[in-house]
Amino acid sequence: MPDSEPLGPLGAGDPTAPQWMPPEIDRTVATPARIYSYLLGGKEHFAVDRAAVEQAAEALPVRDFARVNRAFLTRAVRHLAEAALDQFLDIGVGLPAPGSTAETALSVRHDARIVGVDNDPIVLAHARAHGGEGATVVAGDVRRPGEILQNPEVRARLDFDRPVAVLIVAVMHFVPDEDDPYGAVRALMDAVAPGSVLVLSQVTSDLDPDGIHATAKAYARSSVRTAVRSREQIAAFFDGLEPIDPGPVMLSRWRPDEQVRDGDDRIGMYGGVAVKP
Ligand SMILES: C[S@@+](CC[C@H](N)C(=O)[O-])C[C@H]1O[C@@H](n2cnc3c(N)ncnc32)[C@H](O)[C@@H]1O
């Protein structure tokens, strides 16, 4: 889309809006889903999202953060699908871009069932119009796990008597402690069968506190608050679960493949994969 696009809520009948886009989408405020789409070379973003990225990029290599995170997600999903997991609950699924949970899981197992959850209305609208890359996509918020777990479309698609991979990848840095992110993860993992798996990553301030602080300022004008955490605080999301080797680590060190580049270990994000006993 051109940078000269009009700002403001689209309004019904806006001729510049794609037909699938609901009128309540607000183009004056950047959102994480649209920012991430831009970072990954996707198509669904507005001038305000691109401006937030360019501001953040002055302080941190934010495109590398997105690439390294997405590559971790792809490696984790491929590992789990190859290990016979066939159900995926991807909370904070985002807009379509290469290496998604659905694309990766279905490339290994054509019978994989994937439910994507997101609280940005553009994600749901896009999936309704374009098919969700093979995933069922529903509206939901990780801060309200009960609603996700009771959602009839989630229950219809996933069998909670069998193991489910619960993905919360690059989402928890948008959930401050007062919103009880640890309680949300616990509620989700309590609801799934033994053998289920948590895949989680998030930004840390351990490596470059100044860069993270400056980036948080760019996000301050977006639709969300930010919450960066230390390695110990991120590892605590996995409490009570059994880590799959190598445990919570810098993302580039989690079962790296040939896509990992020199310098990726300087990208300040931790993550891991762990099994419910
Ligand atoms: C940085 S993107 C990550 C996308 C994907 N999980 C990945 O790692 O490749 C973060 C996504 O989480 C969503 N999100 C942020 N806060 C959320 C919340 N409280 N509940 C559900 N989704 C949320 C955003 O809308 C966005 O689509």
XYZ file of N, CA and C and ligand atoms in Angstrom, residues 31-37 39-40 66 69-74 90-95 97-101 117-123 140-144 148 167-175 179 201 219 223-225 269, ligand 1:
195
model
N -0.239 -1.965 15.110
C -0.514 -3.171 15.907
C 0.596 -4.203 15.676
N 0.856 -5.058 16.686
C 1.930 -6.043 16.553
C 1.755 -6.970 15.355
N 0.525 -7.374 15.049
C 0.334 -8.314 13.936
C 0.748 -7.663 12.617
N 0.378 -6.387 12.434
C 0.704 -5.707 11.162
C 2.181 -5.348 11.118
N 2.739 -4.951 12.271
C 4.181 -4.671 12.338
C 4.978 -5.927 11.957
N 4.571 -7.059 12.502
C 5.291 -8.328 12.260
C 5.133 -8.750 10.799
N 3.955 -8.498 10.235
C 3.755 -8.787 8.814
C 4.764 -7.985 7.979
N 7.636 -6.740 9.032
C 8.995 -7.216 9.330
C 9.338 -8.482 8.552
N 8.326 -9.333 8.325
C 8.578 -10.619 7.650
C 8.348 -10.527 6.137
N 12.542 -10.579 14.122
C 11.387 -11.286 13.547
C 11.829 -12.547 12.820
N 13.032 -15.217 15.315
C 11.882 -15.773 16.054
C 11.072 -16.713 15.171
N 10.802 -16.254 13.947
C 9.974 -17.079 13.056
C 10.682 -18.392 12.731
N 12.015 -18.325 12.572
C 12.773 -19.544 12.266
C 12.722 -20.514 13.453
N 12.745 -19.974 14.678
C 12.592 -20.833 15.870
C 11.233 -21.519 15.845
N 10.183 -20.733 15.578
C 8.832 -21.319 15.523
C 8.786 -22.452 14.497
N 9.356 -22.198 13.330
C 9.325 -23.199 12.257
C 10.075 -24.466 12.674
N -2.178 -22.351 18.309
C -1.181 -21.302 18.078
C -1.760 -19.964 18.519
N -1.407 -19.547 19.730
C -2.001 -18.336 20.309
C -1.105 -17.136 19.968
N -1.700 -16.151 19.284
C -0.930 -15.055 18.703
C -0.393 -15.493 17.357
N -1.289 -16.075 16.556
C -0.881 -16.710 15.285
C -0.378 -15.679 14.272
N -0.932 -14.462 14.300
C -0.485 -13.423 13.382
C -1.035 -13.584 11.977
N -0.581 -12.693 11.107
C -0.985 -12.708 9.693
C -0.110 -13.696 8.917
N 2.565 -15.489 6.762
C 3.930 -15.221 6.286
C 4.617 -16.581 6.248
N 5.659 -16.708 5.428
C 6.320 -18.016 5.304
C 6.790 -18.564 6.649
N 6.741 -19.903 6.759
C 7.226 -20.564 7.964
C 6.210 -20.615 9.082
N 4.940 -20.400 8.765
C 3.908 -20.405 9.809
C 3.719 -21.806 10.372
N 3.008 -21.852 11.495
C 2.689 -23.144 12.116
C 1.924 -24.032 11.130
N -5.168 -18.462 17.150
C -5.938 -17.537 17.989
C -5.223 -16.194 17.930
N -5.978 -15.118 17.834
C -5.333 -13.794 17.867
C -6.343 -12.765 18.348
N -5.833 -11.705 18.994
C -6.746 -10.668 19.457
C -6.766 -9.446 18.544
N -6.064 -9.496 17.422
C -6.123 -8.395 16.464
C -7.179 -8.738 15.405
N -8.211 -7.897 15.278
C -9.306 -8.254 14.364
C -8.871 -8.440 12.915
N -7.756 -7.845 12.526
C -7.324 -7.998 11.135
C -6.907 -9.448 10.855
N -6.426 -10.141 11.881
C -5.978 -11.531 11.689
C -7.175 -12.427 11.382
N -9.406 -14.442 20.102
C -9.174 -14.826 21.492
C -7.971 -14.062 22.019
N -7.870 -14.055 23.347
C -6.804 -13.287 23.995
C -6.103 -14.203 24.995
N -4.794 -14.273 24.919
C -4.050 -15.167 25.819
C -4.285 -14.793 27.279
N -4.673 -13.536 27.529
C -4.932 -13.118 28.910
C -6.242 -13.697 29.432
N -7.047 -14.271 28.516
C -8.311 -14.908 28.954
C -8.338 -16.354 28.439
N -10.569 -19.067 25.469
C -9.963 -19.837 24.362
C -10.330 -21.312 24.514
N 1.299 -23.129 21.324
C 2.337 -22.163 20.935
C 1.958 -20.781 21.443
N 2.897 -20.163 22.143
C 2.728 -18.765 22.584
C 4.048 -18.088 22.212
N 4.214 -17.843 20.938
C 5.516 -17.466 20.397
C 5.512 -15.971 20.065
N 6.434 -15.249 20.706
C 6.562 -13.793 20.527
C 5.264 -13.076 20.863
N 4.636 -13.497 21.935
C 3.379 -12.885 22.387
C 3.530 -12.317 23.800
N 4.221 -13.022 24.695
C 4.215 -12.628 26.094
C 4.936 -11.306 26.359
N 5.751 -10.820 25.412
C 6.315 -9.475 25.646
C 5.258 -8.391 25.421
N 4.035 -8.791 25.077
C 2.914 -7.853 25.026
C 1.972 -8.057 26.212
N 2.389 -8.862 27.180
C 1.523 -9.150 28.336
C 2.293 -8.846 29.619
N -1.145 -8.525 34.111
C -2.161 -9.311 33.402
C -1.985 -10.815 33.619
N 8.322 -18.197 23.201
C 9.496 -17.327 23.079
C 9.084 -15.918 23.463
N 6.997 1.149 20.257
C 5.767 0.371 20.428
C 4.773 1.081 21.354
N -0.890 -0.464 19.710
C -2.107 -0.870 20.425
C -1.814 -1.631 21.714
N -0.543 -1.900 22.010
C -0.230 -2.777 23.138
C 0.796 -2.159 24.077
N 0.888 -2.740 25.282
C 1.995 -2.422 26.177
C 3.070 -3.494 25.990
N 16.338 -12.779 22.309
C 15.080 -13.483 22.555
C 15.393 -14.874 23.096
C 5.070 -10.777 16.918
S 3.595 -11.573 16.378
C 4.052 -13.290 16.472
C 3.347 -14.188 15.456
C 3.706 -15.659 15.571
N 3.313 -16.192 16.857
C 5.189 -15.879 15.388
O 5.900 -15.929 16.401
O 5.672 -16.000 14.260
C 2.576 -11.409 17.836
C 1.129 -11.791 17.604
O 0.491 -11.931 18.875
C -0.760 -11.279 18.831
N -1.096 -10.881 20.203
C -0.569 -9.887 20.950
N -1.124 -9.846 22.157
C -2.024 -10.858 22.196
C -2.933 -11.332 23.179
N -3.030 -10.744 24.377
N -3.708 -12.398 22.875
C -3.646 -12.990 21.657
N -2.812 -12.573 20.676
C -2.006 -11.523 20.945
C -0.569 -10.119 17.885
O -1.805 -9.638 17.359
C 0.327 -10.749 16.839
O -0.416 -11.346 15.817
